[in-house]
Short mmCIF file of C-alpha atoms and ligand atoms in Angstrom, two decimals:
data_model
loop_
_atom_site.label_atom_id
_atom_site.label_comp_id
_atom_site.label_asym_id
_atom_site.label_seq_id
_atom_site.Cartn_x
_atom_site.Cartn_y
_atom_site.Cartn_z
CA THR A 13 -0.17 -5.97 12.30
CA LYS A 14 -0.36 -5.47 8.62
CA LYS A 15 -0.82 -2.09 7.07
CA THR A 16 -3.70 -1.62 4.61
CA VAL A 17 -3.62 -0.52 1.06
CA VAL A 18 -6.65 0.04 -1.22
CA ILE A 19 -5.92 -0.73 -5.11
CA THR A 20 -8.51 0.04 -7.48
CA GLY A 21 -8.57 -2.43 -10.63
CA ALA A 22 -6.56 -4.94 -8.95
CA SER A 23 -8.17 -7.68 -11.01
CA SER A 24 -5.40 -7.28 -13.77
CA GLY A 25 -2.14 -5.94 -15.17
CA LEU A 26 -0.27 -3.58 -12.99
CA GLY A 27 -2.78 -3.46 -10.30
CA LEU A 28 -2.74 -7.18 -9.79
CA ALA A 29 1.14 -7.54 -10.09
CA ALA A 30 1.24 -4.80 -7.29
CA ALA A 31 -1.08 -6.55 -5.13
CA ARG A 32 0.59 -9.73 -5.44
CA GLU A 33 3.67 -8.03 -4.55
CA LEU A 34 2.37 -6.48 -1.38
CA ALA A 35 0.23 -9.32 -0.18
CA LYS A 36 3.06 -11.72 -0.51
CA SER A 37 5.20 -9.20 1.56
CA GLY A 38 3.39 -10.29 4.61
CA GLU A 39 3.36 -6.62 5.55
CA TRP A 40 0.21 -5.64 3.87
CA ARG A 41 -3.27 -6.40 3.65
CA VAL A 42 -4.55 -5.34 0.14
CA ILE A 43 -8.15 -4.06 -0.31
CA MET A 44 -8.69 -5.31 -3.99
CA ALA A 45 -11.31 -2.59 -5.16
CA CYS A 46 -12.68 -4.16 -8.42
CA ARG A 47 -15.60 -3.81 -10.63
CA ASP A 48 -15.63 -7.59 -11.21
CA PHE A 49 -16.00 -9.28 -7.67
CA ILE A 50 -15.55 -12.93 -9.05
CA LYS A 51 -12.83 -12.22 -11.31
CA ALA A 52 -10.99 -10.57 -8.63
CA GLU A 53 -11.58 -13.26 -5.97
CA THR A 54 -10.55 -16.03 -8.56
CA ILE A 55 -7.36 -14.33 -9.73
CA ALA A 56 -6.36 -13.74 -6.19
CA LYS A 57 -6.71 -17.32 -5.23
CA GLU A 58 -5.13 -18.38 -8.72
CA ASN A 59 -2.00 -16.11 -7.72
CA ASP A 60 -1.61 -17.84 -4.31
CA PHE A 61 -2.67 -14.69 -2.34
CA PRO A 62 -2.10 -15.84 1.30
CA LYS A 63 -5.66 -15.80 2.78
CA ASP A 64 -5.19 -13.09 5.35
CA SER A 65 -3.58 -10.77 2.87
CA TYR A 66 -6.27 -9.69 0.69
CA LEU A 67 -9.96 -8.91 0.50
CA VAL A 68 -12.12 -8.17 -2.49
CA LEU A 69 -14.55 -5.10 -2.03
CA HIS A 70 -16.81 -3.98 -4.91
CA LEU A 71 -16.09 -0.95 -6.87
CA ASP A 72 -17.08 0.50 -10.07
CA LEU A 73 -15.68 3.94 -10.73
CA ALA A 74 -17.92 4.38 -13.42
CA ALA A 75 -20.65 5.19 -10.94
CA ASN A 76 -20.46 7.69 -8.37
CA SER A 77 -22.89 5.80 -6.03
CA SER A 78 -20.65 2.71 -6.24
CA VAL A 79 -17.81 4.92 -5.16
CA ARG A 80 -19.68 6.00 -2.08
CA GLN A 81 -20.80 2.62 -1.33
CA PHE A 82 -17.28 1.24 -1.50
CA VAL A 83 -16.25 3.95 0.97
CA SER A 84 -18.77 2.85 3.45
CA SER A 85 -18.22 -0.92 3.06
CA PHE A 86 -14.50 -0.38 3.70
CA ARG A 87 -15.24 1.88 6.79
CA ALA A 88 -17.60 -0.88 8.07
CA LEU A 89 -14.69 -3.06 8.11
CA ASN A 90 -12.98 -0.69 10.98
CA ILE A 91 -9.33 -1.02 9.64
CA PRO A 92 -7.25 1.90 9.12
CA LEU A 93 -6.29 2.91 5.78
CA ASP A 94 -2.50 3.55 5.30
CA ALA A 95 -2.32 3.84 1.35
CA LEU A 96 -4.58 4.48 -1.62
CA VAL A 97 -3.70 3.26 -5.15
CA CYS A 98 -5.62 4.91 -8.05
CA ASN A 99 -4.78 2.57 -10.66
CA ALA A 100 -7.92 1.27 -12.59
CA ALA A 101 -8.23 2.58 -16.15
CA VAL A 102 -10.01 1.97 -19.37
CA TYR A 103 -8.65 2.95 -22.96
CA PHE A 104 -10.84 3.07 -25.86
CA PRO A 105 -8.22 3.82 -28.95
CA ASN A 106 -10.86 2.90 -31.55
CA ALA A 107 -14.03 4.37 -30.36
CA HIS A 108 -13.97 7.21 -32.44
CA LYS A 109 -13.17 5.44 -35.62
CA GLU A 110 -16.57 4.13 -36.46
CA GLY A 111 -16.33 1.97 -39.56
CA ALA A 112 -13.23 3.28 -40.55
CA PHE A 113 -11.55 0.03 -42.08
CA PHE A 114 -13.43 -2.99 -41.87
CA PRO A 115 -16.90 -2.18 -40.58
CA GLY A 116 -17.98 -4.81 -38.13
CA LEU A 117 -14.78 -6.21 -37.41
CA PHE A 118 -13.32 -2.92 -35.97
CA PRO A 119 -16.59 -1.37 -35.05
CA GLY A 120 -15.42 1.68 -33.03
CA GLY A 121 -18.62 2.14 -31.42
CA GLY A 122 -18.54 5.83 -30.35
CA PRO A 123 -18.54 7.56 -26.88
CA ARG A 124 -19.47 5.19 -23.95
CA TRP A 125 -21.13 6.85 -20.71
CA SER A 126 -20.79 6.08 -17.25
CA ALA A 127 -23.89 5.63 -15.04
CA ASP A 128 -23.87 9.27 -14.28
CA GLY A 129 -23.68 10.23 -17.79
CA HIS A 130 -20.08 11.16 -18.31
CA GLU A 131 -17.83 9.85 -21.07
CA LEU A 132 -16.49 6.34 -19.85
CA SER A 133 -12.98 7.04 -19.80
CA PHE A 134 -12.91 10.60 -17.97
CA ALA A 135 -15.51 8.97 -15.54
CA THR A 136 -13.31 5.89 -14.69
CA ASN A 137 -9.98 7.05 -15.14
CA TYR A 138 -10.44 10.71 -13.45
CA LEU A 139 -13.76 11.32 -11.76
CA GLY A 140 -14.40 8.00 -10.04
CA HIS A 141 -10.90 8.47 -8.67
CA PHE A 142 -11.35 12.33 -7.91
CA LEU A 143 -14.33 11.25 -5.51
CA LEU A 144 -12.66 8.26 -4.07
CA CYS A 145 -9.62 10.45 -3.01
CA ASN A 146 -11.87 12.96 -1.62
CA LEU A 147 -13.78 10.63 0.48
CA LEU A 148 -10.87 8.60 1.55
CA LEU A 149 -8.62 11.52 2.59
CA GLU A 150 -10.35 11.55 5.85
CA ASP A 151 -9.33 7.85 6.28
CA LEU A 152 -5.59 8.65 5.31
CA LYS A 153 -5.17 11.38 7.66
CA LYS A 154 -6.19 9.05 10.48
CA SER A 155 -3.49 6.41 9.54
CA SER A 156 -0.88 5.83 12.37
CA VAL A 157 1.69 5.08 9.48
CA LYS A 158 3.61 7.98 8.56
CA PRO A 159 3.35 9.00 5.96
CA ALA A 160 0.29 7.59 4.70
CA ARG A 161 0.25 7.61 0.74
CA CYS A 162 -2.03 8.56 -1.94
CA ILE A 163 -0.84 7.44 -5.41
CA ILE A 164 -2.36 8.09 -8.76
CA LEU A 165 -1.36 6.44 -12.09
CA GLY A 166 0.29 8.66 -14.59
CA THR A 167 1.53 7.87 -17.94
CA VAL A 168 4.04 9.21 -20.21
CA THR A 169 1.72 10.10 -22.95
CA ALA A 170 0.36 12.50 -20.76
CA SER A 171 3.70 13.95 -19.09
CA ILE A 172 5.50 13.93 -22.31
CA ASN A 173 3.47 15.24 -25.11
CA ASP A 174 5.27 16.19 -28.10
CA LYS A 175 7.40 15.22 -31.06
CA GLU A 176 10.71 15.48 -28.98
CA VAL A 177 10.00 11.92 -27.95
CA GLY A 178 10.55 9.68 -30.90
CA GLY A 179 7.42 7.70 -31.93
CA MET A 180 5.01 9.29 -29.51
CA ILE A 181 1.57 8.55 -31.25
CA PRO A 182 -0.90 11.08 -31.44
CA PRO A 183 -3.21 12.58 -30.63
CA VAL A 184 -1.71 14.88 -27.79
CA ALA A 185 -3.16 15.13 -24.81
CA ASP A 186 -4.75 18.60 -24.45
CA ILE A 187 -7.67 19.57 -22.06
CA GLY A 188 -7.75 22.97 -23.27
CA ARG A 189 -9.27 25.56 -21.05
CA LEU A 190 -11.64 22.98 -19.53
CA GLU A 191 -14.47 24.12 -21.83
CA GLY A 192 -16.13 20.51 -21.78
CA MET A 193 -16.06 20.58 -17.93
CA GLU A 194 -17.61 23.96 -18.15
CA GLU A 195 -20.48 22.78 -20.16
CA GLY A 196 -20.95 19.87 -17.46
CA MET A 197 -19.05 16.92 -19.15
CA LYS A 198 -22.42 15.19 -20.14
CA ALA A 199 -23.72 14.19 -23.55
CA PRO A 200 -23.35 15.66 -26.27
CA VAL A 201 -20.04 16.79 -24.57
CA THR A 202 -17.39 13.94 -24.57
CA MET A 203 -13.99 15.99 -24.27
CA ILE A 204 -12.52 17.94 -21.61
CA ASP A 205 -11.72 20.60 -24.38
CA ASN A 206 -15.10 20.22 -25.81
CA GLY A 207 -13.73 19.22 -29.02
CA ARG A 208 -14.53 16.19 -31.19
CA PHE A 209 -14.68 13.03 -29.68
CA ASN A 210 -11.51 10.81 -29.65
CA GLY A 211 -11.00 7.78 -27.51
CA ALA A 212 -7.27 7.81 -27.61
CA LYS A 213 -7.09 11.34 -26.82
CA ALA A 214 -9.94 11.12 -23.90
CA TYR A 215 -7.46 8.54 -22.32
CA LYS A 216 -4.44 10.75 -22.37
CA ASP A 217 -6.47 13.77 -21.02
CA SER A 218 -8.05 11.59 -18.25
CA LYS A 219 -4.48 10.83 -17.51
CA VAL A 220 -3.34 14.32 -17.42
CA CYS A 221 -6.46 15.34 -15.14
CA ASP A 222 -4.90 12.26 -12.88
CA VAL A 223 -1.55 13.97 -12.65
CA MET A 224 -3.07 17.44 -11.98
CA LEU A 225 -5.28 16.04 -9.32
CA MET A 226 -2.09 14.42 -7.48
CA ARG A 227 -0.27 17.78 -7.59
CA GLU A 228 -3.40 19.78 -6.46
CA LEU A 229 -4.11 17.15 -3.45
CA HIS A 230 -0.22 17.64 -2.89
CA LYS A 231 -0.61 21.44 -2.79
CA ARG A 232 -3.70 21.72 -0.51
CA TYR A 233 -3.39 18.78 2.07
CA HIS A 234 0.17 17.45 2.28
CA ALA A 235 1.43 20.10 4.52
CA SER A 236 -1.44 20.07 7.01
CA SER A 237 -2.19 16.38 6.71
CA GLY A 238 1.34 14.80 6.22
CA VAL A 239 -0.06 12.37 3.54
CA CYS A 240 2.34 11.89 0.62
CA PHE A 241 0.63 12.33 -2.87
CA SER A 242 2.56 11.15 -5.88
CA SER A 243 2.25 9.77 -9.45
CA LEU A 244 4.38 7.31 -11.47
CA TYR A 245 4.89 5.96 -14.84
CA PRO A 246 6.01 2.39 -14.61
CA GLY A 247 7.49 1.99 -18.05
CA CYS A 248 5.59 0.54 -20.90
CA ILE A 249 3.68 -2.65 -19.90
CA ALA A 250 2.86 -3.31 -23.51
CA ASP A 251 0.85 -6.41 -23.14
CA THR A 252 -1.69 -5.43 -20.37
CA ALA A 253 -5.50 -5.77 -20.83
CA LEU A 254 -5.37 -1.93 -21.32
CA PHE A 255 -5.12 -2.71 -24.96
CA ARG A 256 -7.87 -5.09 -25.03
CA GLU A 257 -9.70 -3.05 -27.64
CA HIS A 258 -7.07 -2.11 -29.92
CA TYR A 259 -6.47 -3.97 -33.52
CA PRO A 260 -5.16 -7.20 -33.24
CA VAL A 261 -2.22 -6.39 -35.38
CA PHE A 262 -1.36 -3.46 -32.96
CA ARG A 263 -1.69 -5.69 -29.84
CA PHE A 264 0.83 -8.12 -31.72
CA LEU A 265 3.21 -5.46 -32.85
CA PHE A 266 2.97 -2.97 -29.90
CA PRO A 267 5.11 -5.20 -27.46
CA ILE A 268 7.62 -5.93 -29.97
CA LEU A 269 8.12 -2.42 -30.83
CA GLN A 270 8.50 -1.50 -27.22
CA LYS A 271 10.79 -4.40 -26.58
CA GLY A 272 13.03 -4.40 -29.66
CA VAL A 273 13.02 -0.57 -30.64
CA THR A 274 12.22 1.89 -27.96
CA ASN A 275 13.27 -0.32 -25.13
CA ALA A 276 10.42 1.05 -22.98
CA TYR A 277 8.81 -2.19 -22.48
CA VAL A 278 8.44 -3.53 -19.10
CA SER A 279 6.80 -6.74 -17.83
CA GLU A 280 3.69 -6.77 -15.37
CA GLU A 281 5.81 -8.28 -12.66
CA GLU A 282 8.76 -5.54 -12.83
CA ALA A 283 5.98 -2.91 -13.03
CA GLY A 284 4.03 -4.25 -10.23
CA LYS A 285 7.30 -4.05 -8.24
CA ARG A 286 7.93 -0.46 -9.17
CA LEU A 287 4.29 0.37 -8.11
CA ALA A 288 4.76 -1.64 -4.61
CA LYS A 289 8.02 0.22 -3.97
CA VAL A 290 5.90 3.75 -4.27
CA VAL A 291 3.57 2.30 -1.81
CA ALA A 292 5.84 0.72 0.85
CA ASP A 293 9.68 1.85 0.45
CA ASP A 294 10.78 4.55 2.40
CA ASN A 295 12.64 6.06 -0.56
CA TYR A 296 9.62 6.87 -2.20
CA ALA A 297 7.75 8.59 0.76
CA GLN A 298 7.86 11.92 -1.04
CA SER A 299 4.86 14.11 -1.85
CA GLY A 300 3.91 16.05 -5.09
CA VAL A 301 6.46 13.83 -7.11
CA TYR A 302 5.99 12.13 -10.32
CA PHE A 303 8.23 9.05 -10.58
CA SER A 304 9.10 7.62 -14.12
CA TRP A 305 10.87 4.75 -15.01
CA GLY A 306 12.36 3.57 -18.68
CA GLY A 307 12.30 -0.09 -19.79
CA GLU A 308 12.70 -3.26 -18.04
CA SER A 309 16.19 -2.29 -16.31
CA GLY A 310 14.59 0.95 -15.66
CA THR A 311 16.27 4.12 -15.38
CA GLY A 312 17.79 3.79 -11.87
CA GLY A 313 14.53 2.07 -10.99
CA ALA A 314 15.98 -0.38 -8.72
CA GLY A 315 17.87 2.42 -6.55
CA GLY A 316 14.94 4.65 -6.49
CA ALA A 317 16.60 8.16 -6.57
CA ASP A 318 17.45 8.28 -10.39
CA ALA A 319 13.81 7.28 -11.11
CA ILE A 320 12.60 10.18 -9.37
CA GLU A 321 11.78 13.24 -11.71
CA ASN A 322 12.16 16.81 -10.30
CA VAL A 323 8.61 17.89 -9.63
CA ASP A 324 9.41 21.40 -10.95
CA ALA A 325 10.95 20.14 -14.04
CA SER A 326 7.90 17.69 -14.60
CA ALA A 327 5.59 20.54 -14.22
CA ASP A 328 7.47 22.93 -16.69
CA ARG A 329 6.94 20.12 -19.06
CA PHE A 330 3.54 19.90 -18.44
CA LEU A 331 2.97 23.59 -18.64
CA GLN A 332 4.85 23.49 -22.20
CA TYR A 333 1.96 22.17 -23.88
CA GLY A 334 -0.64 24.38 -22.47
CA SER A 335 -2.88 22.00 -20.53
CA PHE A 336 -1.24 22.71 -17.36
CA ARG A 337 -1.88 26.47 -17.72
CA THR A 338 -5.13 25.66 -16.14
CA LEU A 339 -3.70 23.86 -13.43
CA LYS A 340 -2.78 27.04 -11.62
CA GLU A 341 -5.99 28.68 -12.16
CA SER A 342 -8.53 25.69 -12.06
CA GLU A 343 -10.32 24.80 -8.55
CA ILE A 344 -10.37 21.15 -9.06
P1 NDP B 626 -5.71 -3.36 -17.30
O1 NDP B 626 -6.59 -3.20 -18.51
O2 NDP B 626 -4.85 -4.53 -17.36
O3 NDP B 626 -5.98 -3.00 -15.83
C1 NDP B 626 -7.04 -1.79 -15.78
C2 NDP B 626 -8.03 -2.38 -14.41
O4 NDP B 626 -9.01 -1.36 -14.17
C3 NDP B 626 -8.68 -3.69 -14.47
O5 NDP B 626 -8.59 -4.38 -13.38
C4 NDP B 626 -10.26 -3.06 -14.89
O6 NDP B 626 -11.03 -4.20 -14.19
C5 NDP B 626 -10.09 -2.00 -13.98
N1 NDP B 626 -11.32 -1.12 -14.47
C6 NDP B 626 -11.56 -0.87 -15.58
N2 NDP B 626 -12.76 -0.15 -15.44
C7 NDP B 626 -13.23 -0.23 -13.99
C8 NDP B 626 -14.25 0.63 -13.31
N3 NDP B 626 -15.43 1.06 -13.69
N4 NDP B 626 -14.27 0.25 -11.92
C9 NDP B 626 -13.28 -0.28 -11.32
N5 NDP B 626 -12.19 -0.90 -12.02
C10 NDP B 626 -12.36 -0.60 -13.36
O7 NDP B 626 -4.73 -2.08 -17.59
P2 NDP B 626 -3.07 -1.69 -16.92
O8 NDP B 626 -2.72 -2.63 -15.77
O9 NDP B 626 -2.06 -1.66 -18.19
O10 NDP B 626 -3.34 -0.19 -16.24
C11 NDP B 626 -3.40 0.09 -14.97
C12 NDP B 626 -2.60 1.50 -14.87
O11 NDP B 626 -1.57 1.88 -15.60
C13 NDP B 626 -3.74 2.47 -15.53
O12 NDP B 626 -3.83 3.68 -14.60
C14 NDP B 626 -2.94 2.91 -16.73
O13 NDP B 626 -3.32 4.18 -17.18
C15 NDP B 626 -1.57 2.88 -16.24
N6 NDP B 626 -0.23 2.67 -17.17
C16 NDP B 626 -0.58 1.56 -18.15
C17 NDP B 626 0.60 1.56 -18.88
C18 NDP B 626 0.72 0.53 -19.79
O14 NDP B 626 1.69 0.17 -20.65
N7 NDP B 626 -0.06 -0.61 -19.70
C19 NDP B 626 1.68 2.52 -19.10
C20 NDP B 626 1.49 3.79 -18.29
C21 NDP B 626 0.61 3.67 -17.23
P3 NDP B 626 -11.22 -5.72 -15.05
O15 NDP B 626 -10.31 -6.51 -14.54
O16 NDP B 626 -12.63 -6.17 -14.79
O17 NDP B 626 -11.24 -5.42 -16.41
#
């Protein structure tokens, strides 16, 4: 019998590439947890997913009721859950630059809101996954596959956050002392540190929270449940739809820069293989760990071991810039 993995945002980019890899392995049944049912179903067919290897279930992470609905739809299938991948994300890099250059052409648009009234990147990237992990932990605990895994996507822009990294583009992630959360994270509050709205920073902050969530789940539940919680940065997949709202000139130049200058570029296909390994490969059955790759050839990505960052070292790095001060203190 096949093992079952839920992947959020499996209708494009990294999630799709990993879903394809796992569905075609013959060993996995992929639950594609997607906000656009028809898009997901169509793309699975276009990619020749074997018929019995996938199922699309509707999930809109920007609505808590949809997350709950997804969990009950999944449970109604009566199949075990062996792995959960929190992959979906949105990025609104220009949302805070209303009318900055050519009004109308690059409209910015200001903050957007989830069904429950939270800033949309915070809600989608973090809060929806927070709820999903909390609910599905019970199901993961019951998996007969040892260890069951819960994987939450991080990013280098959240884990490495200062000038030491050449070309790291500001703003830096900084969730302050969670002042925005204290205020309830609803309009007019947009940012976790209750600062001025900045779309690019909101994305980075949400990914910091994702890594914190992984570490907190590990701390609380790994020993008692055996479930492995991990995060990863698969390399810079510079041409996914994640950048769909960026300036056209940025979208043109960014992959060229990442390929030719920083060497951080990785194709969707290779990144998908990396994520699939974290789901399925024994070498990656570790908990509390943040896996990190370089560009297309990876830094030890193929073998595994070199790609694994020592978690204490990463934690130290997180702590360096303040945001993770709150990791130990906050009850997430
Ligand atoms: P894509 O935009 O290609 O994929 C994001 C997916 O999330 C899409 O399938 C999208 O659905 C889905 N999604 C968006 N909003 C919601 C929602 N409300 N409910 C359910 N699903 C939703 O981006 P990537 O593949 O690049 O990103 C995947 C992950 O990888 C993210 O977590 C990102 O932070 C991370 N990452 C990406 C990097 C990169 O360089 N691209 C680098 C490091 C990390 P739809 O198809 O309907 O639009």
